[in-house]
């Protein structure tokens, strides 16, 4: 009997008040981001990432990080809007991270990787916490 190695992720699509995706949207992480894998359309440091400007003329932008160490949450916010969303992944470490942007869609992707034996039950949970910045 041989184990399956799987990678799973969810698309998380957000847009606050139908506001175009631009540099005012920001994603903060509890895990580190690598600056070596940056796309020229993004600005980031080790704990946040955002677009350099409007996504509209480019149609979409994509950032991918091939390896993430550990558990963690991400927080999506907009500098001029009160809304904020925290996405937390439970039970398994995040294996890699990606961020896809369209003109009206801010889409972070949290990946997990698992080895599962045939017949084994596997579970992964994410939670969303919607709140207003104080």
PDB file of C-alpha atoms in Angstrom:
ATOM      1  CA  UNK A   1       0.000   0.000   0.000  1.00  0.00           C
ATOM      2  CA  UNK A   2       1.361   3.381  -1.008  1.00  0.00           C
ATOM      3  CA  UNK A   3       0.510   6.806   0.444  1.00  0.00           C
ATOM      4  CA  UNK A   4      -0.989   9.570  -1.678  1.00  0.00           C
ATOM      5  CA  UNK A   5       0.733  12.945  -1.546  1.00  0.00           C
ATOM      6  CA  UNK A   6      -1.829  15.672  -2.109  1.00  0.00           C
ATOM      7  CA  UNK A   7      -1.748  19.438  -2.219  1.00  0.00           C
ATOM      8  CA  UNK A   8      -4.951  21.328  -1.568  1.00  0.00           C
ATOM      9  CA  UNK A   9      -5.875  25.001  -1.608  1.00  0.00           C
ATOM     10  CA  UNK A  10      -8.902  27.275  -1.641  1.00  0.00           C
ATOM     11  CA  UNK A  11      -9.504  30.445  -3.598  1.00  0.00           C
ATOM     12  CA  UNK A  12     -10.628  33.238  -1.274  1.00  0.00           C
ATOM     13  CA  UNK A  13     -12.206  36.001  -3.390  1.00  0.00           C
ATOM     14  CA  UNK A  14     -12.628  39.427  -1.772  1.00  0.00           C
ATOM     15  CA  UNK A  15     -13.573  42.937  -2.841  1.00  0.00           C
ATOM     16  CA  UNK A  16     -14.612  45.611  -0.327  1.00  0.00           C
ATOM     17  CA  UNK A  17     -17.570  47.792  -1.390  1.00  0.00           C
ATOM     18  CA  UNK A  18     -16.942  47.099  -5.117  1.00  0.00           C
ATOM     19  CA  UNK A  19     -13.634  48.985  -4.814  1.00  0.00           C
ATOM     20  CA  UNK A  20     -11.085  48.392  -7.581  1.00  0.00           C
ATOM     21  CA  UNK A  21      -8.049  46.359  -6.496  1.00  0.00           C
ATOM     22  CA  UNK A  22      -5.031  48.626  -6.110  1.00  0.00           C
ATOM     23  CA  UNK A  23      -2.202  49.441  -3.690  1.00  0.00           C
ATOM     24  CA  UNK A  24      -4.682  50.317  -0.901  1.00  0.00           C
ATOM     25  CA  UNK A  25      -5.579  46.623  -0.492  1.00  0.00           C
ATOM     26  CA  UNK A  26      -3.068  44.848   1.715  1.00  0.00           C
ATOM     27  CA  UNK A  27      -2.482  41.322   2.929  1.00  0.00           C
ATOM     28  CA  UNK A  28      -0.609  40.740   6.190  1.00  0.00           C
ATOM     29  CA  UNK A  29       0.781  37.330   7.130  1.00  0.00           C
ATOM     30  CA  UNK A  30       1.852  35.598  10.336  1.00  0.00           C
ATOM     31  CA  UNK A  31       4.352  33.597   8.261  1.00  0.00           C
ATOM     32  CA  UNK A  32       7.260  35.154   6.392  1.00  0.00           C
ATOM     33  CA  UNK A  33       7.125  36.148   2.733  1.00  0.00           C
ATOM     34  CA  UNK A  34      10.142  35.721   0.503  1.00  0.00           C
ATOM     35  CA  UNK A  35      11.250  38.837  -1.350  1.00  0.00           C
ATOM     36  CA  UNK A  36      13.326  36.695  -3.751  1.00  0.00           C
ATOM     37  CA  UNK A  37      10.198  35.399  -5.504  1.00  0.00           C
ATOM     38  CA  UNK A  38       8.576  38.770  -6.122  1.00  0.00           C
ATOM     39  CA  UNK A  39       6.682  39.759  -9.215  1.00  0.00           C
ATOM     40  CA  UNK A  40       7.372  43.325 -10.337  1.00  0.00           C
ATOM     41  CA  UNK A  41       3.691  44.242  -9.834  1.00  0.00           C
ATOM     42  CA  UNK A  42       3.896  43.837  -6.029  1.00  0.00           C
ATOM     43  CA  UNK A  43       5.402  45.636  -3.048  1.00  0.00           C
ATOM     44  CA  UNK A  44       6.172  43.530   0.012  1.00  0.00           C
ATOM     45  CA  UNK A  45       8.305  42.913   3.040  1.00  0.00           C
ATOM     46  CA  UNK A  46       8.491  39.811   5.202  1.00  0.00           C
ATOM     47  CA  UNK A  47       4.954  40.209   6.603  1.00  0.00           C
ATOM     48  CA  UNK A  48       2.820  42.043   4.028  1.00  0.00           C
ATOM     49  CA  UNK A  49       2.166  42.256   0.306  1.00  0.00           C
ATOM     50  CA  UNK A  50       0.155  44.647  -1.881  1.00  0.00           C
ATOM     51  CA  UNK A  51      -0.060  45.689  -5.529  1.00  0.00           C
ATOM     52  CA  UNK A  52       2.154  48.576  -6.688  1.00  0.00           C
ATOM     53  CA  UNK A  53      -0.848  50.319  -8.233  1.00  0.00           C
ATOM     54  CA  UNK A  54      -4.131  49.615  -9.962  1.00  0.00           C
ATOM     55  CA  UNK A  55      -4.625  46.100 -11.314  1.00  0.00           C
ATOM     56  CA  UNK A  56      -7.089  47.370 -13.951  1.00  0.00           C
ATOM     57  CA  UNK A  57      -4.656  48.166 -16.796  1.00  0.00           C
ATOM     58  CA  UNK A  58      -2.833  44.834 -16.325  1.00  0.00           C
ATOM     59  CA  UNK A  59      -5.983  42.638 -16.072  1.00  0.00           C
ATOM     60  CA  UNK A  60      -4.385  40.438 -13.355  1.00  0.00           C
ATOM     61  CA  UNK A  61      -1.301  39.931 -11.194  1.00  0.00           C
ATOM     62  CA  UNK A  62       0.052  36.767  -9.601  1.00  0.00           C
ATOM     63  CA  UNK A  63       2.512  36.236  -6.749  1.00  0.00           C
ATOM     64  CA  UNK A  64       3.606  32.730  -5.728  1.00  0.00           C
ATOM     65  CA  UNK A  65       5.797  31.604  -2.890  1.00  0.00           C
ATOM     66  CA  UNK A  66       7.019  28.044  -3.331  1.00  0.00           C
ATOM     67  CA  UNK A  67       7.606  27.330   0.355  1.00  0.00           C
ATOM     68  CA  UNK A  68       6.063  28.585   3.594  1.00  0.00           C
ATOM     69  CA  UNK A  69       7.173  27.413   7.011  1.00  0.00           C
ATOM     70  CA  UNK A  70       4.571  26.880   9.708  1.00  0.00           C
ATOM     71  CA  UNK A  71       1.023  27.742  10.605  1.00  0.00           C
ATOM     72  CA  UNK A  72      -0.463  31.132  10.340  1.00  0.00           C
ATOM     73  CA  UNK A  73      -3.238  33.464   9.479  1.00  0.00           C
ATOM     74  CA  UNK A  74      -3.595  36.155   6.883  1.00  0.00           C
ATOM     75  CA  UNK A  75      -5.419  39.467   7.220  1.00  0.00           C
ATOM     76  CA  UNK A  76      -6.889  41.291   4.239  1.00  0.00           C
ATOM     77  CA  UNK A  77      -7.632  44.984   4.608  1.00  0.00           C
ATOM     78  CA  UNK A  78      -8.048  48.207   2.643  1.00  0.00           C
ATOM     79  CA  UNK A  79      -6.419  51.420   3.883  1.00  0.00           C
ATOM     80  CA  UNK A  80      -9.568  53.537   3.334  1.00  0.00           C
ATOM     81  CA  UNK A  81     -12.291  50.975   4.136  1.00  0.00           C
ATOM     82  CA  UNK A  82     -13.303  49.777   7.607  1.00  0.00           C
ATOM     83  CA  UNK A  83     -13.652  46.093   6.684  1.00  0.00           C
ATOM     84  CA  UNK A  84     -11.046  43.482   7.505  1.00  0.00           C
ATOM     85  CA  UNK A  85     -10.999  39.696   7.039  1.00  0.00           C
ATOM     86  CA  UNK A  86      -8.781  37.257   8.899  1.00  0.00           C
ATOM     87  CA  UNK A  87      -8.387  33.777   7.404  1.00  0.00           C
ATOM     88  CA  UNK A  88      -6.896  31.113   9.661  1.00  0.00           C
ATOM     89  CA  UNK A  89      -5.854  27.606   8.697  1.00  0.00           C
ATOM     90  CA  UNK A  90      -6.098  24.913  11.365  1.00  0.00           C
ATOM     91  CA  UNK A  91      -4.703  21.439  11.950  1.00  0.00           C
ATOM     92  CA  UNK A  92      -2.006  21.573   9.254  1.00  0.00           C
ATOM     93  CA  UNK A  93       0.899  23.805   8.390  1.00  0.00           C
ATOM     94  CA  UNK A  94       0.670  25.981   5.302  1.00  0.00           C
ATOM     95  CA  UNK A  95       3.050  24.599   2.652  1.00  0.00           C
ATOM     96  CA  UNK A  96       2.965  27.463   0.156  1.00  0.00           C
ATOM     97  CA  UNK A  97       1.148  30.696  -0.584  1.00  0.00           C
ATOM     98  CA  UNK A  98      -0.090  32.562  -3.651  1.00  0.00           C
ATOM     99  CA  UNK A  99      -1.923  35.820  -4.282  1.00  0.00           C
ATOM    100  CA  UNK A 100      -3.959  36.375  -7.436  1.00  0.00           C
ATOM    101  CA  UNK A 101      -5.408  39.797  -8.261  1.00  0.00           C
ATOM    102  CA  UNK A 102      -7.964  40.857 -10.847  1.00  0.00           C
ATOM    103  CA  UNK A 103      -9.424  44.361 -11.198  1.00  0.00           C
ATOM    104  CA  UNK A 104     -12.212  43.559  -8.689  1.00  0.00           C
ATOM    105  CA  UNK A 105     -10.942  40.383  -6.986  1.00  0.00           C
ATOM    106  CA  UNK A 106      -8.315  40.003  -4.261  1.00  0.00           C
ATOM    107  CA  UNK A 107      -7.642  36.261  -4.006  1.00  0.00           C
ATOM    108  CA  UNK A 108      -5.128  34.810  -1.510  1.00  0.00           C
ATOM    109  CA  UNK A 109      -4.495  31.064  -1.721  1.00  0.00           C
ATOM    110  CA  UNK A 110      -3.249  28.995   1.235  1.00  0.00           C
ATOM    111  CA  UNK A 111      -1.912  25.556   0.279  1.00  0.00           C
ATOM    112  CA  UNK A 112      -1.462  22.497   2.484  1.00  0.00           C
ATOM    113  CA  UNK A 113       0.372  19.314   1.588  1.00  0.00           C
ATOM    114  CA  UNK A 114      -0.524  15.936   3.091  1.00  0.00           C
ATOM    115  CA  UNK A 115       0.470  12.305   2.817  1.00  0.00           C
ATOM    116  CA  UNK A 116      -2.597  10.115   3.151  1.00  0.00           C
ATOM    117  CA  UNK A 117      -2.818   6.344   3.168  1.00  0.00           C
ATOM    118  CA  UNK A 118      -5.618   4.664   1.189  1.00  0.00           C
ATOM    119  CA  UNK A 119      -8.770   4.617   3.325  1.00  0.00           C
ATOM    120  CA  UNK A 120      -7.417   7.271   5.715  1.00  0.00           C
ATOM    121  CA  UNK A 121      -9.721  10.167   6.663  1.00  0.00           C
ATOM    122  CA  UNK A 122      -8.192  13.643   6.291  1.00  0.00           C
ATOM    123  CA  UNK A 123      -9.580  16.979   7.431  1.00  0.00           C
ATOM    124  CA  UNK A 124      -8.526  20.578   6.948  1.00  0.00           C
ATOM    125  CA  UNK A 125     -10.283  23.580   8.371  1.00  0.00           C
ATOM    126  CA  UNK A 126     -10.132  27.289   7.637  1.00  0.00           C
ATOM    127  CA  UNK A 127     -12.042  30.004   9.420  1.00  0.00           C
ATOM    128  CA  UNK A 128     -13.046  33.513   8.371  1.00  0.00           C
ATOM    129  CA  UNK A 129     -13.300  36.322  10.891  1.00  0.00           C
ATOM    130  CA  UNK A 130     -14.976  39.440   9.442  1.00  0.00           C
ATOM    131  CA  UNK A 131     -14.644  42.616  11.481  1.00  0.00           C
ATOM    132  CA  UNK A 132     -14.197  46.371  11.344  1.00  0.00           C
ATOM    133  CA  UNK A 133     -10.861  48.075  11.995  1.00  0.00           C
ATOM    134  CA  UNK A 134     -10.773  50.128  15.157  1.00  0.00           C
TER     135      UNK A 134
END
